[in-house]
PDB file of C-alpha atoms in Angstrom:
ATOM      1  CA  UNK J   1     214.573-126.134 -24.385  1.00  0.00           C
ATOM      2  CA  UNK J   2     211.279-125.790 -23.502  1.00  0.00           C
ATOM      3  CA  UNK J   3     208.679-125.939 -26.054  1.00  0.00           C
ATOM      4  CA  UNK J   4     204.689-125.406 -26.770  1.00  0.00           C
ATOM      5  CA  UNK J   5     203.012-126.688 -30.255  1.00  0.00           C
ATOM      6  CA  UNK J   6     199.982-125.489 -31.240  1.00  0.00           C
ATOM      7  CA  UNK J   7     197.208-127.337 -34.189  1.00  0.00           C
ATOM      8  CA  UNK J   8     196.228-126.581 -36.145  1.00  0.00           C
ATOM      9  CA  UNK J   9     197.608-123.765 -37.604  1.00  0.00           C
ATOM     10  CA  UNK J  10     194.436-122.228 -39.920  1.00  0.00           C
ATOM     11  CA  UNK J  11     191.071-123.073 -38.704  1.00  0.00           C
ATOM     12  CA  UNK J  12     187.439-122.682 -40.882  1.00  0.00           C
ATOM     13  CA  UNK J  13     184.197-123.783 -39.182  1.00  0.00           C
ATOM     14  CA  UNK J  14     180.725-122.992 -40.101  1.00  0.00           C
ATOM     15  CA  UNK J  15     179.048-120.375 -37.407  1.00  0.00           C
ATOM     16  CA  UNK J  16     177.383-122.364 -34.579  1.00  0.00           C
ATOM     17  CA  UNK J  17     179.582-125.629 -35.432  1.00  0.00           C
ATOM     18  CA  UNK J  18     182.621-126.038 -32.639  1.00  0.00           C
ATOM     19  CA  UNK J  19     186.168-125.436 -32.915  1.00  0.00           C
ATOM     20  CA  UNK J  20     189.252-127.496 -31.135  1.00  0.00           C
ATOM     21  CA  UNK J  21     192.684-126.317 -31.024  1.00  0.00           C
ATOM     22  CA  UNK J  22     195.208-128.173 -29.155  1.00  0.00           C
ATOM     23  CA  UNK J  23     198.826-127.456 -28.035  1.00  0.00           C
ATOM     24  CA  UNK J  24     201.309-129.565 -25.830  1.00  0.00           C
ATOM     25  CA  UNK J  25     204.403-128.700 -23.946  1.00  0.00           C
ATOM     26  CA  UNK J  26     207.734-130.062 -23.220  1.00  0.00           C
ATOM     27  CA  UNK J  27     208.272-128.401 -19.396  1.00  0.00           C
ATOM     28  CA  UNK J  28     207.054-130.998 -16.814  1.00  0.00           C
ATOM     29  CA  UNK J  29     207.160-127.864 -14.553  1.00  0.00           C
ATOM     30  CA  UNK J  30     204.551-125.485 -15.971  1.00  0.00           C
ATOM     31  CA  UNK J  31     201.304-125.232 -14.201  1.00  0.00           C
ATOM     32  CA  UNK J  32     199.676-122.825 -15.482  1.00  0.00           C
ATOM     33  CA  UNK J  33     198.265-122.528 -19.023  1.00  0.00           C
ATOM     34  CA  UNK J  34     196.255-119.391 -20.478  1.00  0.00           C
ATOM     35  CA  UNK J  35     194.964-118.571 -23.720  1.00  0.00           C
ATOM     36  CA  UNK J  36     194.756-115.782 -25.771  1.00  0.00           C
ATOM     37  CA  UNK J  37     192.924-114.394 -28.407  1.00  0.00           C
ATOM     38  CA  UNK J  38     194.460-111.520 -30.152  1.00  0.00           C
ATOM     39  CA  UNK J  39     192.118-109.555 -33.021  1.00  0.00           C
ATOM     40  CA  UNK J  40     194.174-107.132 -35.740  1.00  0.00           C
ATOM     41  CA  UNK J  41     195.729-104.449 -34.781  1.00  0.00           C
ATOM     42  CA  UNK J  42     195.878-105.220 -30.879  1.00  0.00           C
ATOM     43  CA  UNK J  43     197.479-107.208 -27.779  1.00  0.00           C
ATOM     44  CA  UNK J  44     196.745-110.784 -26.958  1.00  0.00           C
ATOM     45  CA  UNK J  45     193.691-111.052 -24.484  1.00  0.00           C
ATOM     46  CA  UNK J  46     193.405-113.736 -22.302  1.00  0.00           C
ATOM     47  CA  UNK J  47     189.934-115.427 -22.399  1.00  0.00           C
ATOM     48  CA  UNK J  48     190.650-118.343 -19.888  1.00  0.00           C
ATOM     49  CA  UNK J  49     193.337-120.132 -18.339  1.00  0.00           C
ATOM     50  CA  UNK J  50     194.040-123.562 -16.716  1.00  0.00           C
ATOM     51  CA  UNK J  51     196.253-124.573 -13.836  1.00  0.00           C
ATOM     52  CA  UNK J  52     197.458-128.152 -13.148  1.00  0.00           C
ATOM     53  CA  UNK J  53     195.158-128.905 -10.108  1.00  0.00           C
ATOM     54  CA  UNK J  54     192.478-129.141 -12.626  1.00  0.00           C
ATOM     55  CA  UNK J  55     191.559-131.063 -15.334  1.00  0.00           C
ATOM     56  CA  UNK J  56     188.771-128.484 -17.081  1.00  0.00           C
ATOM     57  CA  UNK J  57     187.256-125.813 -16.864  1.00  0.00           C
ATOM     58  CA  UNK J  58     184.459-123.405 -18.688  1.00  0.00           C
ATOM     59  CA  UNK J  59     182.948-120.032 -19.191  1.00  0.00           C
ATOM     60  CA  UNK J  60     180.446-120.136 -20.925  1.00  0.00           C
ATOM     61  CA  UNK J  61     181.047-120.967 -24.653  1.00  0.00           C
ATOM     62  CA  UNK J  62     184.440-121.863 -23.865  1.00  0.00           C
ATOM     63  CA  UNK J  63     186.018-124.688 -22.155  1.00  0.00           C
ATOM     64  CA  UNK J  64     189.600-125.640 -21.840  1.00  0.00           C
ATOM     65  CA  UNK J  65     191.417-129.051 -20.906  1.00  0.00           C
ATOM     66  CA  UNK J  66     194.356-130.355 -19.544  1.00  0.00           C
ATOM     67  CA  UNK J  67     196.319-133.736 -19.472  1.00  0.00           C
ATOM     68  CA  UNK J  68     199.414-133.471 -16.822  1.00  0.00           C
ATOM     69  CA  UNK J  69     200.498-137.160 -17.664  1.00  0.00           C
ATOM     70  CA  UNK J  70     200.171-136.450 -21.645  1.00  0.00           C
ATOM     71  CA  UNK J  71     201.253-132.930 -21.574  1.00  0.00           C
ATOM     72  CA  UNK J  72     198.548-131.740 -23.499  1.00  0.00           C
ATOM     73  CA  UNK J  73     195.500-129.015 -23.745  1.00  0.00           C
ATOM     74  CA  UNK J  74     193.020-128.011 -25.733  1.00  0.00           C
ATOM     75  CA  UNK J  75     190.465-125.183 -26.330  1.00  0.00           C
ATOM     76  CA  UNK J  76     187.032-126.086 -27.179  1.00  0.00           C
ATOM     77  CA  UNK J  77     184.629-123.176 -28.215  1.00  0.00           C
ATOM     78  CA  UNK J  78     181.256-124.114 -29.120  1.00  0.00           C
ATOM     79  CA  UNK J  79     178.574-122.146 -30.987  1.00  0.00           C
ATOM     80  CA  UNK J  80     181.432-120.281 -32.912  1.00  0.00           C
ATOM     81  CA  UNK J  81     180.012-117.072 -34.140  1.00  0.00           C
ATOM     82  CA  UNK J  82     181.707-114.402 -36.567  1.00  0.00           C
ATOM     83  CA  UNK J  83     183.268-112.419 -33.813  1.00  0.00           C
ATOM     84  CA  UNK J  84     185.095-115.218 -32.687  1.00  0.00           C
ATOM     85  CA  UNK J  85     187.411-114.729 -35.286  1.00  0.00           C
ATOM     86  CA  UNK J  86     190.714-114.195 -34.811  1.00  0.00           C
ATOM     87  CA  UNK J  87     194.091-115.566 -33.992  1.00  0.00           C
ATOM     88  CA  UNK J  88     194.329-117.809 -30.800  1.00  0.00           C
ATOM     89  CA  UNK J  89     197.691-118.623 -28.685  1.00  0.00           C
ATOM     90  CA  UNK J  90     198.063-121.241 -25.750  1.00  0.00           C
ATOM     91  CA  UNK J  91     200.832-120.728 -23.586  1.00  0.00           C
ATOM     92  CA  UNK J  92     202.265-122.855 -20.850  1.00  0.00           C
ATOM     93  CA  UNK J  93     204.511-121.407 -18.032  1.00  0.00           C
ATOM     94  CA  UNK J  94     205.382-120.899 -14.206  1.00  0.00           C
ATOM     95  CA  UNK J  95     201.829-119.121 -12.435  1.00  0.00           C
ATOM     96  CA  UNK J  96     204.954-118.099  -9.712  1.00  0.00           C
ATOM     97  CA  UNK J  97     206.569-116.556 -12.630  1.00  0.00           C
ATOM     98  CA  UNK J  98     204.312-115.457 -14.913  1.00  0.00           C
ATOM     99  CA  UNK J  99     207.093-116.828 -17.585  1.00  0.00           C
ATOM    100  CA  UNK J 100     204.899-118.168 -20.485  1.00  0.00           C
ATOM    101  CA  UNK J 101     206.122-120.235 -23.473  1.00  0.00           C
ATOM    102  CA  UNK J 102     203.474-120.096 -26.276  1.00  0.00           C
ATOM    103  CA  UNK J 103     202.523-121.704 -29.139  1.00  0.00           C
ATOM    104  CA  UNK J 104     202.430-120.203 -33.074  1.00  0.00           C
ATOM    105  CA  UNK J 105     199.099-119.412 -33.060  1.00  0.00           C
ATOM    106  CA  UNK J 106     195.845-120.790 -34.810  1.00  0.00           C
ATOM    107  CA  UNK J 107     193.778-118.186 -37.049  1.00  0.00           C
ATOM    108  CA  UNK J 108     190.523-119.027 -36.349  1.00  0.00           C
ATOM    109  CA  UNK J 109     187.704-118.044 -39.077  1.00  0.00           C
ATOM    110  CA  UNK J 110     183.971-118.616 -38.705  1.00  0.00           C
ATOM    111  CA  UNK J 111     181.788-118.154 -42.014  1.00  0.00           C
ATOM    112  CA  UNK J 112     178.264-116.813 -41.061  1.00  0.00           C
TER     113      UNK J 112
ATOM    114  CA  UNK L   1     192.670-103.676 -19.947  1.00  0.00           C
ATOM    115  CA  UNK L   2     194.546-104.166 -17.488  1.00  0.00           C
ATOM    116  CA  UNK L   3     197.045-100.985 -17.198  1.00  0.00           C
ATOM    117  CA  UNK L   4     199.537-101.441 -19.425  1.00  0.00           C
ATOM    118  CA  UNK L   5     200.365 -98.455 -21.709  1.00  0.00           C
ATOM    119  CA  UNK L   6     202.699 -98.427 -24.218  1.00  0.00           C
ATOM    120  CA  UNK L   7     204.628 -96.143 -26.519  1.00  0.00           C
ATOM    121  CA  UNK L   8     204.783 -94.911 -29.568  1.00  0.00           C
ATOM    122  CA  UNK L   9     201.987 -97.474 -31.172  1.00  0.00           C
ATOM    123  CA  UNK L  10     203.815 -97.070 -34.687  1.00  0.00           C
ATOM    124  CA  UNK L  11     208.040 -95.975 -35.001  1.00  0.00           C
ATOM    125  CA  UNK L  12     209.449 -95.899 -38.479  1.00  0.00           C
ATOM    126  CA  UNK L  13     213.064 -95.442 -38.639  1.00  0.00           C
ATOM    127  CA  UNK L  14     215.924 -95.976 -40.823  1.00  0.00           C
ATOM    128  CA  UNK L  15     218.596 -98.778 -40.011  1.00  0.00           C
ATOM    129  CA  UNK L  16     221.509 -97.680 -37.570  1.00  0.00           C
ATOM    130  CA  UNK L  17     219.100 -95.449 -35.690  1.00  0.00           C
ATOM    131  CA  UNK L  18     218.347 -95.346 -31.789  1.00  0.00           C
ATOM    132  CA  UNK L  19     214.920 -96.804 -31.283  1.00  0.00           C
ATOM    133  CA  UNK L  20     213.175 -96.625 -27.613  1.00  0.00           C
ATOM    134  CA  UNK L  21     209.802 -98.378 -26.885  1.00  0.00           C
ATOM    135  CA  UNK L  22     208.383 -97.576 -23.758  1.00  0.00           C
ATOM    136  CA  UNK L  23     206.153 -99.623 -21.102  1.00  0.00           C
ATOM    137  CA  UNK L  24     204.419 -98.051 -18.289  1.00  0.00           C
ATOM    138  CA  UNK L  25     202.225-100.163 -15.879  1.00  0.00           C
ATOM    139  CA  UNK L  26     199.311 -98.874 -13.409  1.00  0.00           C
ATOM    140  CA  UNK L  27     199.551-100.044  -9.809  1.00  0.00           C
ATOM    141  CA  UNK L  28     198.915-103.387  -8.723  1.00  0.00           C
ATOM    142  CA  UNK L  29     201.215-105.337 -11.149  1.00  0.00           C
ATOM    143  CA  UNK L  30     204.613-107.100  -9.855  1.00  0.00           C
ATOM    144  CA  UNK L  31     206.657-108.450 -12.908  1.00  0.00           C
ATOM    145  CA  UNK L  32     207.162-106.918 -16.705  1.00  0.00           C
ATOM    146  CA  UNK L  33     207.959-108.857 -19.682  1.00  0.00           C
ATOM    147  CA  UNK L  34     208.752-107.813 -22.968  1.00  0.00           C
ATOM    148  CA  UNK L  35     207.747-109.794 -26.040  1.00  0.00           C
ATOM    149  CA  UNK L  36     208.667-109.642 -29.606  1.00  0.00           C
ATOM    150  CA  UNK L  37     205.996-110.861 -32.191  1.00  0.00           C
ATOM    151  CA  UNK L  38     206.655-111.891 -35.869  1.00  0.00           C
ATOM    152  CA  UNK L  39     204.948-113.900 -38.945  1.00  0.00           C
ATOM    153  CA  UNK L  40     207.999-116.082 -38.833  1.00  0.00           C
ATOM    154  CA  UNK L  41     208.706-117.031 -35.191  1.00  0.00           C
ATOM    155  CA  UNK L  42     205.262-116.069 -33.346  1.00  0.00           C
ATOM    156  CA  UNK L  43     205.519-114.415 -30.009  1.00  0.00           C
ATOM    157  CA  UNK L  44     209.196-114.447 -28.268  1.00  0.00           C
ATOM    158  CA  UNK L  45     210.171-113.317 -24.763  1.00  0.00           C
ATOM    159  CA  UNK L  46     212.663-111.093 -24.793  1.00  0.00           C
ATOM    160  CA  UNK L  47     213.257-110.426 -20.946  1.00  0.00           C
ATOM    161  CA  UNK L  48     211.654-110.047 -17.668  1.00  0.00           C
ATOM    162  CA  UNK L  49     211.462-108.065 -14.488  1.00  0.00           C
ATOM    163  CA  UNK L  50     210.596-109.226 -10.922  1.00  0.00           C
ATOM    164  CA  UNK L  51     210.458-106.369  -8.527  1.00  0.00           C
ATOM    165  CA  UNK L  52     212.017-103.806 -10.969  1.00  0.00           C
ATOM    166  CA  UNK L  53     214.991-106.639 -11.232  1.00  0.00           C
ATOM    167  CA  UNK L  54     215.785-108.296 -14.545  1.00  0.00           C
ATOM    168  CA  UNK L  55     215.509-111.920 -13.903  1.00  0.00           C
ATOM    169  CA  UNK L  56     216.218-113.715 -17.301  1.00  0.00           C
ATOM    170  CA  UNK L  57     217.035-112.193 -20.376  1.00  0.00           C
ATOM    171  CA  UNK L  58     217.858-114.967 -22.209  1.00  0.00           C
ATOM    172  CA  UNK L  59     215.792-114.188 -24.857  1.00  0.00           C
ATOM    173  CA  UNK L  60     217.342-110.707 -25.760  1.00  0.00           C
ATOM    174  CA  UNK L  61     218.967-111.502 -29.541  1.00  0.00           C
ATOM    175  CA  UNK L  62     221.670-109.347 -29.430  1.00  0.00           C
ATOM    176  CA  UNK L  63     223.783-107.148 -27.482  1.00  0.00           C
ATOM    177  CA  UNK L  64     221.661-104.331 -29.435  1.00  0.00           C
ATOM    178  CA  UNK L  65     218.796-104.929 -27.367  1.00  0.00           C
ATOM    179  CA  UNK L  66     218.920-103.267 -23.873  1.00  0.00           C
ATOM    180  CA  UNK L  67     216.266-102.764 -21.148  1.00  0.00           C
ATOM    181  CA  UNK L  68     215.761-101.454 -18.205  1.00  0.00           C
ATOM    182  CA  UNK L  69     212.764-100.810 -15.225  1.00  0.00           C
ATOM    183  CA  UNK L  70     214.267 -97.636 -13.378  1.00  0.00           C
ATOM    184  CA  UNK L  71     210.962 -98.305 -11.065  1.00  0.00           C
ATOM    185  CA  UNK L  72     207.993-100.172 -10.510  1.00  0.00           C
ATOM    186  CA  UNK L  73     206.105 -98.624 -13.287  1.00  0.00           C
ATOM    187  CA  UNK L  74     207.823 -97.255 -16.208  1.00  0.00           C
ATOM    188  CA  UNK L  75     210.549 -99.688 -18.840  1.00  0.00           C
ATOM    189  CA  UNK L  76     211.827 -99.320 -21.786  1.00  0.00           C
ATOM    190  CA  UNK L  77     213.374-101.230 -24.593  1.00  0.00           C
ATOM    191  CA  UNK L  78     215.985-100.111 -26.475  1.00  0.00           C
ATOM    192  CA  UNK L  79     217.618-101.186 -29.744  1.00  0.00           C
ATOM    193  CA  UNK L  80     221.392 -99.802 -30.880  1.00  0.00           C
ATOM    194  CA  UNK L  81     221.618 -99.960 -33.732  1.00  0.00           C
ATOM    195  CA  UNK L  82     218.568-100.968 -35.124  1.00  0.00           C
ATOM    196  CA  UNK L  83     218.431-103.109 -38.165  1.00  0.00           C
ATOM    197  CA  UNK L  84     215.686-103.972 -40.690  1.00  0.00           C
ATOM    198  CA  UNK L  85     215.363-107.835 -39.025  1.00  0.00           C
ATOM    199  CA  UNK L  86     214.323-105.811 -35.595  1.00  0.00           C
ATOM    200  CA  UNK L  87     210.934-105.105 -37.552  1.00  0.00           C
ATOM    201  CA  UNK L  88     208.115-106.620 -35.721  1.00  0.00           C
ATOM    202  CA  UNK L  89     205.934-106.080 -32.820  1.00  0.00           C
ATOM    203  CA  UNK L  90     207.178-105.223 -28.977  1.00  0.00           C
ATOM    204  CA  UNK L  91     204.766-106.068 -26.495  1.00  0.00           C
ATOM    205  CA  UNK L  92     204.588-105.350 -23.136  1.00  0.00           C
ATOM    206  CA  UNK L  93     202.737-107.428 -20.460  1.00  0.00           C
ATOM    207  CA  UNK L  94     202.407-107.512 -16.907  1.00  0.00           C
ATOM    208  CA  UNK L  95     201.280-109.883 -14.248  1.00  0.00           C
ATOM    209  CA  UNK L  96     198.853-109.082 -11.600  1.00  0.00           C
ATOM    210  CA  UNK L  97     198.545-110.580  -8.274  1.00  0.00           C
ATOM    211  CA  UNK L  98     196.656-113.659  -9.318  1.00  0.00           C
ATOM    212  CA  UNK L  99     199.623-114.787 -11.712  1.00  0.00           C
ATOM    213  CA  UNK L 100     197.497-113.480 -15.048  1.00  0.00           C
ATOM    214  CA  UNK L 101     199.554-111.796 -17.983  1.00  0.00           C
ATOM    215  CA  UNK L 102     198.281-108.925 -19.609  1.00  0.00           C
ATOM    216  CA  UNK L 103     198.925-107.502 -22.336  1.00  0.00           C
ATOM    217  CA  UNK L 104     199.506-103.847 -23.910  1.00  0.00           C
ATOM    218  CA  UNK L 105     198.522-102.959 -27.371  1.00  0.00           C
ATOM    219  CA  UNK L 106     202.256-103.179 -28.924  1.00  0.00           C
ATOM    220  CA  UNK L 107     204.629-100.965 -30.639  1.00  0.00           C
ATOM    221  CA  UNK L 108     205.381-102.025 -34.523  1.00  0.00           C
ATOM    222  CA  UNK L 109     208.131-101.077 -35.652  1.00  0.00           C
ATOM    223  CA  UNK L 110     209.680-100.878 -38.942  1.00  0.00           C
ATOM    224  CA  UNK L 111     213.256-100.313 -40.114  1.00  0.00           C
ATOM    225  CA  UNK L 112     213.869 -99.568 -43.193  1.00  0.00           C
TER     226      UNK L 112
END
């Protein structure tokens, strides 16, 4: 069935060093691939999202890319500062749908 | 946040008991999905709703699980009878027009 792996699972970077998480995904159909960042106590938020007439994108700090032919994407957040913190989800899915697969997660911690 | 309310936040309640989490949207979303979110197996769909319509519920565990959109923005999720391996947290999300999910702030629930 379909599928979405996410790595690494626990994540410790020095504030202002950059942080890579990457995920890939067994549906050749999705096209459209968000991710979240969800602090304690409260929803996922997404904080950008991809779709599969691109290849990257950014805002700001954060950047995300794709590889169709791979299946594979990754989040890049540079500059990592303390409130980044948290745990972060990719998800890969149908943007007619809105049906999203996602990944286990990757607790992100940034030491000041 | 995107409109998407749910209730209660918190619902303790002993095994065999009724439990009824509730979604409600504001305007300007088209499709509803529940999720289920544990340590163990990260965050699950349970079912979604296109037009007020459930369109795949293959992710519902059991025939305890039951939900329903009587219109376009109100659901609820229902458990009968609940059992202590229903504890987790029930999100609700909901697409807007651009294909983006959003999230509420979930309903844990514990049963003891």
């Amino acid at each position: 069935g379909e599928n979405v792996e996410q790595h690494p699972s626990t994540l410790s970077v020095q504030e202002g060093d950059s942080a890579v998480i990457k995920c890939t995904y067994s549906d050749s159909a999705s096209n459209y691939f968000p991710w979240y960042k969800q602090e304690l106590g409260k929803g996922p938020q997404l904080i950008i999202d991809i779709r599969s007439n691109v290849g990257e994108k950014k805002d700001q700090r954060i950047a995300v890319t794709l590889n169709k032919t791979a299946k594979h994407f990754s989040l890049h957040i540079t500059e990592t500062q303390p409130e980044d913190s948290a745990v972060y989800f990719c998800a890969a899915g149908s943007s007619n749908t809105g049906k999203l697969i996602f990944g286990q997660g990757t607790t992100l911690q940034v030491k000041p | 946040d995107a409109g998407v309310i749910q209730s209660p936040r918190h619902e303790v309640t002993e095994m065999g008991q009724e439990v009824t989490l509730r979604c409600k949207l504001i305007s300007g979303h088209n499709s509803l999905f529940w999720y289920r979110q544990t340590m163990m197996r990260g965050l699950e769909l349970l079912i979604y709703f296109n037009n007020n319509v459930p369109i795949d519920d293959s992710g519902m565990p059991e025939d305890r699980f039951s939900a329903k959109m009587p219109n376009a923005s109100f659901s609820t999720l229902k458990i009968q009878p609940s059992e202590p391996r229903d504890s987790a947290v029930y999100f609700c999300a909901s697409t807007v027009y651009t294909g983006e999910l959003f999230f509420g702030e979930g309903s844990r629930l514990t049963v003891l």
